[in-house]
Coordinates of C-alpha atoms in Angstrom, one line a residue:
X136 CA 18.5 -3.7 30.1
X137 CA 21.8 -4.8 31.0
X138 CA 24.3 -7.8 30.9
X139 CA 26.6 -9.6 33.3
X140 CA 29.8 -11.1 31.7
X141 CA 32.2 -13.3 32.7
X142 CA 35.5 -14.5 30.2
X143 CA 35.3 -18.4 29.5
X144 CA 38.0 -20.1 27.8
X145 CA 37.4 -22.9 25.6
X146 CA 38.4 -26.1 27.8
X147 CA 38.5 -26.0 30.5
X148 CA 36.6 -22.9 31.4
X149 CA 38.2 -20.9 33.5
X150 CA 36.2 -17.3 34.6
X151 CA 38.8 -14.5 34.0
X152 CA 36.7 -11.2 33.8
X153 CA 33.4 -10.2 35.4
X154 CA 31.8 -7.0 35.0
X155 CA 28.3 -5.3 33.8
X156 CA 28.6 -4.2 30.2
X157 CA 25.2 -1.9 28.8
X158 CA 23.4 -3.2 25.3
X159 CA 24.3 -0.5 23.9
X160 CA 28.1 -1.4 24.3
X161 CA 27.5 -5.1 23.7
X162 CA 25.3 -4.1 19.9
X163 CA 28.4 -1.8 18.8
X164 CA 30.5 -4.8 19.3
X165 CA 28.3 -7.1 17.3
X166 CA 28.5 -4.0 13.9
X167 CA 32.3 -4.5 14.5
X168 CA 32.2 -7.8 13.2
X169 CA 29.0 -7.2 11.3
X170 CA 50.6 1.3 -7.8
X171 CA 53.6 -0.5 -6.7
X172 CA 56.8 1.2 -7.1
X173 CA 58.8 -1.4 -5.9
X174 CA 61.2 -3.2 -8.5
X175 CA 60.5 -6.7 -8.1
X176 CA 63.8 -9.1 -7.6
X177 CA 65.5 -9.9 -10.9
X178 CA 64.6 -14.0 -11.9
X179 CA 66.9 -16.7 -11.7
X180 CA 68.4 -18.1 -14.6
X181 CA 67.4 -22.1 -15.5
X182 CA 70.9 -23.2 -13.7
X183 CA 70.0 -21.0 -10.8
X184 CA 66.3 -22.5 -10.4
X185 CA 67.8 -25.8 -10.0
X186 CA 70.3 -24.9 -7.6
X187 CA 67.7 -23.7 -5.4
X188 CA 65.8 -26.7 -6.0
X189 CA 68.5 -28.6 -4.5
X190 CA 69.3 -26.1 -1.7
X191 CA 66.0 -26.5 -0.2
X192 CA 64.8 -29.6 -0.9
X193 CA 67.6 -32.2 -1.9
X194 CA 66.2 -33.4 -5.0
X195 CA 67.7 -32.9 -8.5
X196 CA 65.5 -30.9 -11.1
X197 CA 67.0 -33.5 -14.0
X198 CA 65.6 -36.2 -11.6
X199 CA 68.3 -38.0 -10.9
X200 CA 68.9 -39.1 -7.2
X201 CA 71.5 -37.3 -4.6
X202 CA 72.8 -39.0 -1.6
X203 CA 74.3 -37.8 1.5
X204 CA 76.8 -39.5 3.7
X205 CA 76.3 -37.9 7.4
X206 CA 78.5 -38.1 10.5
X207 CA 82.0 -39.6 10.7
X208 CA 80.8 -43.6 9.9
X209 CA 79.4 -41.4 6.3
X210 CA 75.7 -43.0 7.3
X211 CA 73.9 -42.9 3.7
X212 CA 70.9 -41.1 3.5
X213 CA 68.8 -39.5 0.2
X214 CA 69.6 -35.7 0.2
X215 CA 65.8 -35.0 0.8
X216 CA 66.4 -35.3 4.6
X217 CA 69.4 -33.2 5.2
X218 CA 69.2 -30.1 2.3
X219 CA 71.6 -27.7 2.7
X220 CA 68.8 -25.3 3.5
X221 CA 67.4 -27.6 6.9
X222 CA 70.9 -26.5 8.9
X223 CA 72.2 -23.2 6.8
X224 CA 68.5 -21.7 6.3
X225 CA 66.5 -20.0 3.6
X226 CA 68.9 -17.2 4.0
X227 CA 72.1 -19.1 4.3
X228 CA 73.3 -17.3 7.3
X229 CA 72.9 -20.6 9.5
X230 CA 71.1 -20.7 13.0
X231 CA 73.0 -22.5 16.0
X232 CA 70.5 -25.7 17.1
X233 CA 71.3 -28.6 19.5
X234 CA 75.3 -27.5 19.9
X235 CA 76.4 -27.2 16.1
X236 CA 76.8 -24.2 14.7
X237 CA 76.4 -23.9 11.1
X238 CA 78.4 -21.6 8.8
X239 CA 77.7 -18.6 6.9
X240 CA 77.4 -19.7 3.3
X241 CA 76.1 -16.5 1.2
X242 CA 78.9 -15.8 -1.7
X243 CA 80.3 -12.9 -0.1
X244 CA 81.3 -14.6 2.7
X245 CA 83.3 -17.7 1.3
X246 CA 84.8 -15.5 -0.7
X247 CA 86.0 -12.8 1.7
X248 CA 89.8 -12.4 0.9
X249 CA 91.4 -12.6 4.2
X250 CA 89.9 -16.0 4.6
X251 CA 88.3 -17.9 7.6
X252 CA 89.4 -19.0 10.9
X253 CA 87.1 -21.0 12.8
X254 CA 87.2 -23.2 16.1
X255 CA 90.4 -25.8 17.1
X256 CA 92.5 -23.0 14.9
X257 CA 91.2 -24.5 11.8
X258 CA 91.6 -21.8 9.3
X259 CA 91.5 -21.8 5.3
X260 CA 91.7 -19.5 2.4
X261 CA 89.2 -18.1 0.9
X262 CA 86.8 -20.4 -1.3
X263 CA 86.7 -20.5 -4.8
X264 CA 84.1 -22.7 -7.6
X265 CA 86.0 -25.3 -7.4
X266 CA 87.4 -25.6 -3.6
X267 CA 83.6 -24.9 -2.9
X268 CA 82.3 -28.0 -5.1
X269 CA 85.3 -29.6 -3.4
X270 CA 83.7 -28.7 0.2
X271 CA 80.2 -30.0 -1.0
X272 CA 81.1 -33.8 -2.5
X273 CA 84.4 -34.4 -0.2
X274 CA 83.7 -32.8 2.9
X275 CA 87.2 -30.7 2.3
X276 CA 87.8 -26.9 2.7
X277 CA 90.2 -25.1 1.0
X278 CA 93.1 -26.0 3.0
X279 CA 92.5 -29.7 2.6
X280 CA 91.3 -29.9 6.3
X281 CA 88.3 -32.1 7.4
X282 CA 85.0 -29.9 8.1
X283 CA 82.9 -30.6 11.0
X284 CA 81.2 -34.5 10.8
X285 CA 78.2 -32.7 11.2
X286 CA 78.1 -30.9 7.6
X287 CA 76.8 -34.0 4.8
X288 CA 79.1 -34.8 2.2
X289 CA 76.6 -34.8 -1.1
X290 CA 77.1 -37.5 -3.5
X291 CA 75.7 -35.8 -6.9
X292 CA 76.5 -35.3 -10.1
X293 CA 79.0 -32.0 -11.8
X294 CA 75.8 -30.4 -13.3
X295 CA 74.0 -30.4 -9.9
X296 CA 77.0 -29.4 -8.2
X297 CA 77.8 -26.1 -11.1
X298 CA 73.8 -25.2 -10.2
X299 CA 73.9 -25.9 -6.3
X300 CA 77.0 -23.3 -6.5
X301 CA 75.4 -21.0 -8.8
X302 CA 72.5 -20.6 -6.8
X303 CA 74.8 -20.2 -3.5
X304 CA 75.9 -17.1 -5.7
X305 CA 72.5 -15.4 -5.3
X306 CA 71.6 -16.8 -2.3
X307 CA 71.7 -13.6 -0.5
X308 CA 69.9 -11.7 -3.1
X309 CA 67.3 -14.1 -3.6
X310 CA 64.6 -12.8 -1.8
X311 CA 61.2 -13.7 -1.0
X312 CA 58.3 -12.2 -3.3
X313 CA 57.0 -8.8 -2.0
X314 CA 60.6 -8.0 -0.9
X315 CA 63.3 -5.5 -2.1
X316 CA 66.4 -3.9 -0.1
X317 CA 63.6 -1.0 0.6
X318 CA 60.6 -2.1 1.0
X319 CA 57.8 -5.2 1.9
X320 CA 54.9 -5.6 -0.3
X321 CA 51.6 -6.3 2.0
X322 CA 47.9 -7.4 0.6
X323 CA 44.4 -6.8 1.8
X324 CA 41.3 -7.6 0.3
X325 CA 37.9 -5.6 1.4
X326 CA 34.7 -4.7 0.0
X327 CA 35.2 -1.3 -2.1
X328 CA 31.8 -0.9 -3.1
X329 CA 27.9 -2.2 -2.1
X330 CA 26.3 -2.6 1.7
X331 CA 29.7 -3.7 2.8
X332 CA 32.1 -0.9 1.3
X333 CA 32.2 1.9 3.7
X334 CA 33.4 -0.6 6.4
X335 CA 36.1 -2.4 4.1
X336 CA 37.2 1.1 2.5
X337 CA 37.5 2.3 6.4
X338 CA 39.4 -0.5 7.7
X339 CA 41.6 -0.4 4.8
X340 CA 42.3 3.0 5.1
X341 CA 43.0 2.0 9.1
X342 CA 46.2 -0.7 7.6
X343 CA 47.5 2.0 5.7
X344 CA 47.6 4.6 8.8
X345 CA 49.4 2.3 10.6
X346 CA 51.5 1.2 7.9
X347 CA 52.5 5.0 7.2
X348 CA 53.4 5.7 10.7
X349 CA 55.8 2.7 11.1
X350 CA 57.3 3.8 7.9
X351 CA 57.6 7.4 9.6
X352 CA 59.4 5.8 12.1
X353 CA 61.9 4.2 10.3
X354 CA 59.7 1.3 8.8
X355 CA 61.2 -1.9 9.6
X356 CA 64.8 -2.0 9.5
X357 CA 64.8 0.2 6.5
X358 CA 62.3 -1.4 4.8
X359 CA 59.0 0.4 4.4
X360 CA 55.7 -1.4 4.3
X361 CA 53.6 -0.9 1.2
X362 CA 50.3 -1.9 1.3
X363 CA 48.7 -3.6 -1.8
X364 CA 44.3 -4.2 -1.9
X365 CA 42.1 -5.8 -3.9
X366 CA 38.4 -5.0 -4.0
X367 CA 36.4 -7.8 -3.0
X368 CA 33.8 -7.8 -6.0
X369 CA 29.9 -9.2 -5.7
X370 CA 30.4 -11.6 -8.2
X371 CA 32.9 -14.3 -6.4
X372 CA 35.1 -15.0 -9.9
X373 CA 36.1 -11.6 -10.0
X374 CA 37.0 -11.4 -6.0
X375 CA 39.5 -14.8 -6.8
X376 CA 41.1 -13.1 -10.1
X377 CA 42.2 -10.1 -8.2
X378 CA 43.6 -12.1 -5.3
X379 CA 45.2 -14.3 -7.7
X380 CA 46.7 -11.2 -9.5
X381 CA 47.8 -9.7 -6.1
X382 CA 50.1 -13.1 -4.9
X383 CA 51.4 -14.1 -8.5
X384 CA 51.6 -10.6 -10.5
X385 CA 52.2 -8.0 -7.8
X386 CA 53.9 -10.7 -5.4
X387 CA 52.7 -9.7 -2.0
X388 CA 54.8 -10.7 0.9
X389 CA 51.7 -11.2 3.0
X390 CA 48.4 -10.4 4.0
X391 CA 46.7 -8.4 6.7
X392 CA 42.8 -8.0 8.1
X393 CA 40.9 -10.0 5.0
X394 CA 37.7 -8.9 4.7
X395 CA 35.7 -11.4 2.1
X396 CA 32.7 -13.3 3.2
X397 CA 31.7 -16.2 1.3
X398 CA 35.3 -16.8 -0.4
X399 CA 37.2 -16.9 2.6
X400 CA 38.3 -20.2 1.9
X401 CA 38.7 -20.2 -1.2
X402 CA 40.9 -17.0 -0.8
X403 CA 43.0 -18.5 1.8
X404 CA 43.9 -21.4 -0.3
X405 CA 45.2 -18.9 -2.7
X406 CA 47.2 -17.6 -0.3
X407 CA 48.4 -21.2 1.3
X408 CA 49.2 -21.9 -2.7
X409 CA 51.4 -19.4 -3.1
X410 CA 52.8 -19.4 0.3
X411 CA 51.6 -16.2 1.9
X412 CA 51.0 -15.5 5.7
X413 CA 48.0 -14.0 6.3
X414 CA 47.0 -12.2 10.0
X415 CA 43.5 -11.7 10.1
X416 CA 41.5 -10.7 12.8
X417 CA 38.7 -13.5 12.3
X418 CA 37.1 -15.6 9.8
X419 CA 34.1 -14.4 8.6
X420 CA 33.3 -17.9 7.4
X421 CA 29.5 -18.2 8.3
X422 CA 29.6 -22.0 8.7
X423 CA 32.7 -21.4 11.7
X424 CA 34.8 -23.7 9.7
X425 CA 38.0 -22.1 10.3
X426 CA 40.8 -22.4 7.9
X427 CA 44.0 -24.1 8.8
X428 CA 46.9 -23.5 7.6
X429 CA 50.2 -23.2 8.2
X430 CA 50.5 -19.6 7.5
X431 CA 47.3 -18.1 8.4
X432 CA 46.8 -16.7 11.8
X433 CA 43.8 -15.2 13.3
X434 CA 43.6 -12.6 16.2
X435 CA 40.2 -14.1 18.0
X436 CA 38.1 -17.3 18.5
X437 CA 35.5 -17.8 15.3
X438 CA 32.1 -19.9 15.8
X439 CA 33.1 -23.2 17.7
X440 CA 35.1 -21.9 20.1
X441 CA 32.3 -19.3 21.4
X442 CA 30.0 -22.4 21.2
X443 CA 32.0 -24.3 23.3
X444 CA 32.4 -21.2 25.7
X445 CA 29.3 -21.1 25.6
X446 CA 28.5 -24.8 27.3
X447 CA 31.1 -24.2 29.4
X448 CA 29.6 -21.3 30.8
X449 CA 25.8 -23.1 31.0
X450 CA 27.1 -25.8 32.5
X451 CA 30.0 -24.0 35.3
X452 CA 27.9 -21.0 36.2
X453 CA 24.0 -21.3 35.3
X454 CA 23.8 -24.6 37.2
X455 CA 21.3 -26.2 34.9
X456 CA 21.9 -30.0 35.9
X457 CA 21.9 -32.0 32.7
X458 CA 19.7 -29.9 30.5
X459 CA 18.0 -31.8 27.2
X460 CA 20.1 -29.3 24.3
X461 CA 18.9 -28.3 20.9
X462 CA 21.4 -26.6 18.3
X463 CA 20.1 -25.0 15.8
X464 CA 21.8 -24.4 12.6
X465 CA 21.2 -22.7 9.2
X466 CA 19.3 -25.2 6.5
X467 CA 21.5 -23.6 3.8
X468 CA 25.1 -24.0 5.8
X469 CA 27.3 -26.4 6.6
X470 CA 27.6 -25.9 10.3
X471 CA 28.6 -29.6 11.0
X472 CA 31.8 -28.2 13.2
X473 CA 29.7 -25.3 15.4
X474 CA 26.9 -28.7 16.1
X475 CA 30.1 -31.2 16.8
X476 CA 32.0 -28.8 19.1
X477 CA 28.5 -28.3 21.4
X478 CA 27.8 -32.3 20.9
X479 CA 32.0 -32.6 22.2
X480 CA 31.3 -30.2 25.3
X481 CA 28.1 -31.3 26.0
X482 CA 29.9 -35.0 26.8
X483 CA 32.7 -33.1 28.4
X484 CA 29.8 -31.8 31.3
X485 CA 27.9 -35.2 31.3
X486 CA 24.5 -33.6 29.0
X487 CA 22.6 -35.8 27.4
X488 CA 23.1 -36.2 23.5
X489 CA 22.1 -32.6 21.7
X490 CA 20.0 -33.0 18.9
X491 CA 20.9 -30.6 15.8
X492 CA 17.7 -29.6 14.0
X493 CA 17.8 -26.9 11.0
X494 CA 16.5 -23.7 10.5
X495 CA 13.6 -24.2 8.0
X496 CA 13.8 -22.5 4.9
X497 CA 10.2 -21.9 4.8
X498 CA 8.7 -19.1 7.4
X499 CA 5.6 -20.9 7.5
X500 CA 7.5 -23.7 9.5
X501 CA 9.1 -22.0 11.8
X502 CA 5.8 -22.5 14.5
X503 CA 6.2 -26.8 13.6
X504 CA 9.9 -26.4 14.3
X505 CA 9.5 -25.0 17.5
X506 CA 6.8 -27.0 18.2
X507 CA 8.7 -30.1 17.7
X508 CA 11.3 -28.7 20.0
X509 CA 8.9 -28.0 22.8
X510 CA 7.3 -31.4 22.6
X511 CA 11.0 -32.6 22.8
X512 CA 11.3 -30.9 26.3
X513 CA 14.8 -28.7 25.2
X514 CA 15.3 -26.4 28.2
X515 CA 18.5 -24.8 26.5
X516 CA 18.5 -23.9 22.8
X517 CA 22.2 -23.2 21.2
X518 CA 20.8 -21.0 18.2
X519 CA 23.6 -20.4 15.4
X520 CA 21.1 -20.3 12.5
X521 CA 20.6 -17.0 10.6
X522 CA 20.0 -13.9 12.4
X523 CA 17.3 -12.8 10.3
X524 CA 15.3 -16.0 11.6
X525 CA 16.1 -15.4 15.2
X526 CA 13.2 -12.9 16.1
X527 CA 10.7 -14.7 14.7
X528 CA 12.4 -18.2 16.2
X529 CA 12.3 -16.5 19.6
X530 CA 8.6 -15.0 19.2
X531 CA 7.1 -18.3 17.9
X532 CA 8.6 -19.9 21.6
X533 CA 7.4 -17.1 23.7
X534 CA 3.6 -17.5 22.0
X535 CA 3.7 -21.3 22.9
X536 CA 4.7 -20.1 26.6
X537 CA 8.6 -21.9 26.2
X538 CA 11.0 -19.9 27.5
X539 CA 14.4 -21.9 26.9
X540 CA 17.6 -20.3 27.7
X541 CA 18.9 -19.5 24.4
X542 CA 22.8 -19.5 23.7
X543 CA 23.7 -17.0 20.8
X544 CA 27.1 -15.7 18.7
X545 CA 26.8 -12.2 19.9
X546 CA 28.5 -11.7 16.6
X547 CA 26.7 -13.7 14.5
X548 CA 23.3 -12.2 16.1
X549 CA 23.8 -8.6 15.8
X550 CA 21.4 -6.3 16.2
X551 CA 18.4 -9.1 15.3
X552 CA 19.4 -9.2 19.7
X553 CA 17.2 -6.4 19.9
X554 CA 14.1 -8.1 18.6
X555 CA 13.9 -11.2 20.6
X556 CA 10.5 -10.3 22.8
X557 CA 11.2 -9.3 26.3
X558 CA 9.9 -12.7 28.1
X559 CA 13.4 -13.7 27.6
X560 CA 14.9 -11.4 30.3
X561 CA 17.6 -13.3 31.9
X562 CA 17.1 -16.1 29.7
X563 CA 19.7 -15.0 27.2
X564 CA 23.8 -15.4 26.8
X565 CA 25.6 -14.4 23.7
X566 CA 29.3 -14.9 23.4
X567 CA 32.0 -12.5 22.1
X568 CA 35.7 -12.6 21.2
X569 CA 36.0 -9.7 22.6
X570 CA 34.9 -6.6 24.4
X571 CA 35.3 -3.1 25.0
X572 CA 37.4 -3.5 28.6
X573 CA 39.9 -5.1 26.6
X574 CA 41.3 -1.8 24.5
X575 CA 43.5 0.4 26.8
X576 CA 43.3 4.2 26.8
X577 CA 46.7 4.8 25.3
X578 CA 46.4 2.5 22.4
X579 CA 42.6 3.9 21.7
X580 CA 44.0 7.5 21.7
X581 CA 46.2 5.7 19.1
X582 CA 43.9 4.3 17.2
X583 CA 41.8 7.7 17.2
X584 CA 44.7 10.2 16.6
X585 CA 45.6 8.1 13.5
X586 CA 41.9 8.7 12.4
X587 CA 42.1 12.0 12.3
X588 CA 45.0 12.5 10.8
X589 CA 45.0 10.2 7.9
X590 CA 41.1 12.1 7.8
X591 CA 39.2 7.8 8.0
X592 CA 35.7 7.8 8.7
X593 CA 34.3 7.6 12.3
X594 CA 32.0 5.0 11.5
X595 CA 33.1 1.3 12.3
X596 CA 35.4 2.3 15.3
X597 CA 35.3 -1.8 16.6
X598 CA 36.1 -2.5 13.5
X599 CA 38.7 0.0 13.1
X600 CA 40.5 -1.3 16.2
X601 CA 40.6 -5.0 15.0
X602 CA 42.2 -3.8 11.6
X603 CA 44.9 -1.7 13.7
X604 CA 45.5 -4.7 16.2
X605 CA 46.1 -7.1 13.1
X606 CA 48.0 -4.6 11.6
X607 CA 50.2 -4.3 14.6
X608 CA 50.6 -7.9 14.7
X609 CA 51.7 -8.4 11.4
X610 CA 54.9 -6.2 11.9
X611 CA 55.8 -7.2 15.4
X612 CA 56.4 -10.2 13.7
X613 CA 58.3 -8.5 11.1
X614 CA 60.2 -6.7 13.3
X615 CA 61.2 -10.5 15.1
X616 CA 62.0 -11.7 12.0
X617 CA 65.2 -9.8 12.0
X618 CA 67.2 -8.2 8.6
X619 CA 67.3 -11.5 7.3
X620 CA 63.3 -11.0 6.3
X621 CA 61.3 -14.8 4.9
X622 CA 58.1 -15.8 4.7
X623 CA 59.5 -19.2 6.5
X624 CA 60.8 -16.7 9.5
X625 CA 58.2 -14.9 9.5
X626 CA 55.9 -17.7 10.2
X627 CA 58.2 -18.6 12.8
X628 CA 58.3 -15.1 14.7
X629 CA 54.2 -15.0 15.1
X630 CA 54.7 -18.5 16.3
X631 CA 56.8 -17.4 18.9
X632 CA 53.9 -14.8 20.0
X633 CA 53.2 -15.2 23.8
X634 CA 50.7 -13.3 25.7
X635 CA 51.7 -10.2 23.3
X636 CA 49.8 -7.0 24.1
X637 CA 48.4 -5.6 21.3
X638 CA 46.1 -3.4 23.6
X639 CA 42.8 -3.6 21.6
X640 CA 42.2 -7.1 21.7
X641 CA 43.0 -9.9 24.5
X642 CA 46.5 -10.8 24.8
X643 CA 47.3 -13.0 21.8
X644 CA 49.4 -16.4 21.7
X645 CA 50.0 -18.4 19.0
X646 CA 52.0 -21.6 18.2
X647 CA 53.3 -24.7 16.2
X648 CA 49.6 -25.7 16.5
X649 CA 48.1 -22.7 17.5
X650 CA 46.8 -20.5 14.6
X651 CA 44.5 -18.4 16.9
X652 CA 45.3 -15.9 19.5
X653 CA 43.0 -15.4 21.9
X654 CA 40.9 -18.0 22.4
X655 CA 37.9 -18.5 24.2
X656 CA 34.9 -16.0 24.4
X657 CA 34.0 -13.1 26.9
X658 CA 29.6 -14.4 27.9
X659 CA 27.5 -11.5 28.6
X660 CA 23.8 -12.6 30.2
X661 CA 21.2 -10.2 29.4

């Protein structure tokens, strides 16, 4: 038994890749899915706190209002919508955007003893408190010159104006949590123990390989990369605490390759909370109701994208006319977004109306459920109900003599693929994120050499390679970021990701509104 496979994309389909893949191959890719030493950064004082309070958001902590006047007509505007941080960044370095040029405002800078000279020969001593607080509410510098209309002149009170500078003073020391001059603090959270802990023990020990050989090579920019897990426990309480402890007591920069069905969202909120990008390689969420945030990325497409590759694929290259659809969907789920993403396609290709029945809880109705669908005349079922239920889903149809084509998550089915009776040769497509072509030779040998020597199981190797690709996401976009390491640029660097090669996976793009990398699903017909 073989399949045929062709790539889809989500809309509109486009056929990238075709190919013969064996079951064998196509059932190890459904498995795949199946002390800190670092000091943390000293805290700012209460003066400090609200400086920074002002710096990034305009707003005084005592509540009181600040104004800005901007551009040379002094155009009144609250603070909120210029802070200082908007132009000079979280780091105060400055970025040029749309012809201006901001300045370099950390402490050691202003201060530097020689002094400034900037464009027009516009030069100045070095600033002090109070030619500083001069510069903030009067627009001044140090030598009484004008600065640039573009910089707001802040109408706000002395105490705001002693904290704004105060914080200024550790602005360049102020670092993000999970950072030091030496080091970034990483999380993962896996299963440790129970059915699921040799793979999330073997994929964490994967993010620590990679970790320790980018730290052999220098780590990034001097920094090593620590990595930080939590178990994920059976009882879902426990699994929240820890996370919780990991961003609020050991202050993780970020997270990598999240392992934790059933809490994913839950444990992403956490994150979101507490501001913490996440790279993962998918979410496990069983209902396909991916989380969307604005730092969490994901490597490949989760449940409605392969369902929608999957329509695209029945209706561009199987050539079924307008086939009467069924979606099926687990009883004890809410799979409302896999059912609206088929119904959305569906009307994209001119189908008639799917109709979305549920798995039944009871075995005994499985034969009336598939009677009912019979009688309704579906010539296509779209099955994302439990895998356990599919043999016995596909056996009832066969003993009634209907032979739908049935549309399956290749992922979510697993090896329950195996047990669906052989009438339905040829009548069966699953889709996958990914497949086996995709991973190069070089970066496998990677992958394998870094097995061996940091002595991690052999079991799990699809897994192994999603865990090493997220991995290797995570600090090319640390390695964008620059010296001048945020979460905030950070976020920005994996945004900037286009078509990046991680060699185990599809290229992978993301974007402002783009929080998934490769999307669309790879279709293999049995």
């Amino acid at each position: 038994m073989t399949f045929s496979i062709a790539l889809l994309s989500a809309a509109p389909a486009i056929s990238r890749v075709a190919g013969r893949i064996s079951l064998l191959a196509a059932f190890w890719l459904g498995l795949a899915i199946s002390p800190c030493t670092s000091a943390l950064a000293d805290s700012l004082t209460a003066l400090e706190a609200r400086g920074k309070q002002i710096y990034f958001s305009g707003q005084a902590a005592s509540g009181g209002e600040i104004l800005a006047e901007v551009g040379r007509s002094g155009i009144e505007l609250p603070a909120a919508t210029v802070p200082c941080a908007n132009c000079h960044g979280a780091d105060g370095l400055g970025r040029p955007e749309g012809g201006v040029r901001p300045s370099d405002i950390t402490w050691a800078h202003l201060t530097k003893p020689y002094g400034h000279r900037h464009t027009h020969d516009r030069q100045h001593p070095a600033f002090s408190e109070e030619t500083l607080a001069l510069a903030i509410v009067g627009g001044l510098d140090p030598a009484g010159n004008r600065l640039d209309a573009s910089m707001p002149r802040y109408r706000m009170s002395e105490a705001d104006v002693a904290a704004l500078i105060a914080y200024l003073k550790r602005l360049a020391a102020d670092l993000d949590p999970g950072l030091s001059e030496h080091s970034i603090r990483v999380g993962t959270v896996a299963p440790a123990t129970g059915r699921l802990g040799p793979l999330g023990r073997t994929v964490t020990a994967t993010i620590k390989a990679y970790f320790d050989e980018v730290n052999t090579g220098g780590g990034i920019f001097g920094r090593k990369v620590e990595l930080e897990a939590v178990a994920k426990a059976e009882n879902r309480e426990s699994t929240l605490t820890g996370v919780r402890r990991l961003v609020e007591q050991q202050q993780v920069f970020a997270a990598v390759g999240v392992i934790a069905p059933g809490v994913e969202r839950e444990l992403f909120s956490i994150f979101e909370d507490h501001g913490v990008p996440q790279v993962g390689a998918f979410n496990l969420s069983a209902d396909g109701d991916t989380f969307q945030g604005r730092g969490a990325f994901f490597l490949l497409s989760e449940l409605p994208d392969q369902a929608r590759a999957l329509v695209d694929f029945a209706a561009l290259r199987l050539d079924l006319g307008s086939p009467r659809v069924a979606v099926v969907l687990s009883a004890r789920e809410t799979s409302a977004k896999i059912a609206k993403a088929i119904r959305r396609q569906a009307r994209a290709h001119g189908w008639p109306e799917p109709t979305a029945v549920q798995f039944p809880d009871d075995p005994a109705d499985m034969g009336q459920r598939v009677s009912e669908l019979r009688l309704a005349g579906a010539e296509s079922v779209f099955y994302f109900g439990p895998a356990r239920g599919l043999p016995a889903f596909a056996a009832e149809a066969a003993g009634r003599n209907w032979l739908p084509h049935l549309f399956l998550s290749g992922v979510r089915a697993g090896r329950a693929t195996f047990d669906i009776p052989p009438a339905f040769a040829d009548r069966i497509f699953l889709a996958y994120p990914t497949v086996p072509s995709d991973r190069t030779q070089a970066r496998l040998v990677e992958v394998e050499r870094l097995r061996e020597k940091h002595g991690i199981s052999t079991r799990y190797p699809a897994a192994r390679t999603l865990a090493h690709a997220a991995a290797k996401v995570l600090v090319e976009g640390l390695r964008r970021s620059g010296r001048a390491l945020s979460r905030a640029r950070l976020v920005a660097a994996l945004e900037s990701l286009n078509a990046f090669d991680t060699g185990l996976t599809p290229a992978i793009s993301f974007g402002p509104n783009r929080r998934i990398g490769a999307l669309g699903a790879y279709v293999l017909g049995v």
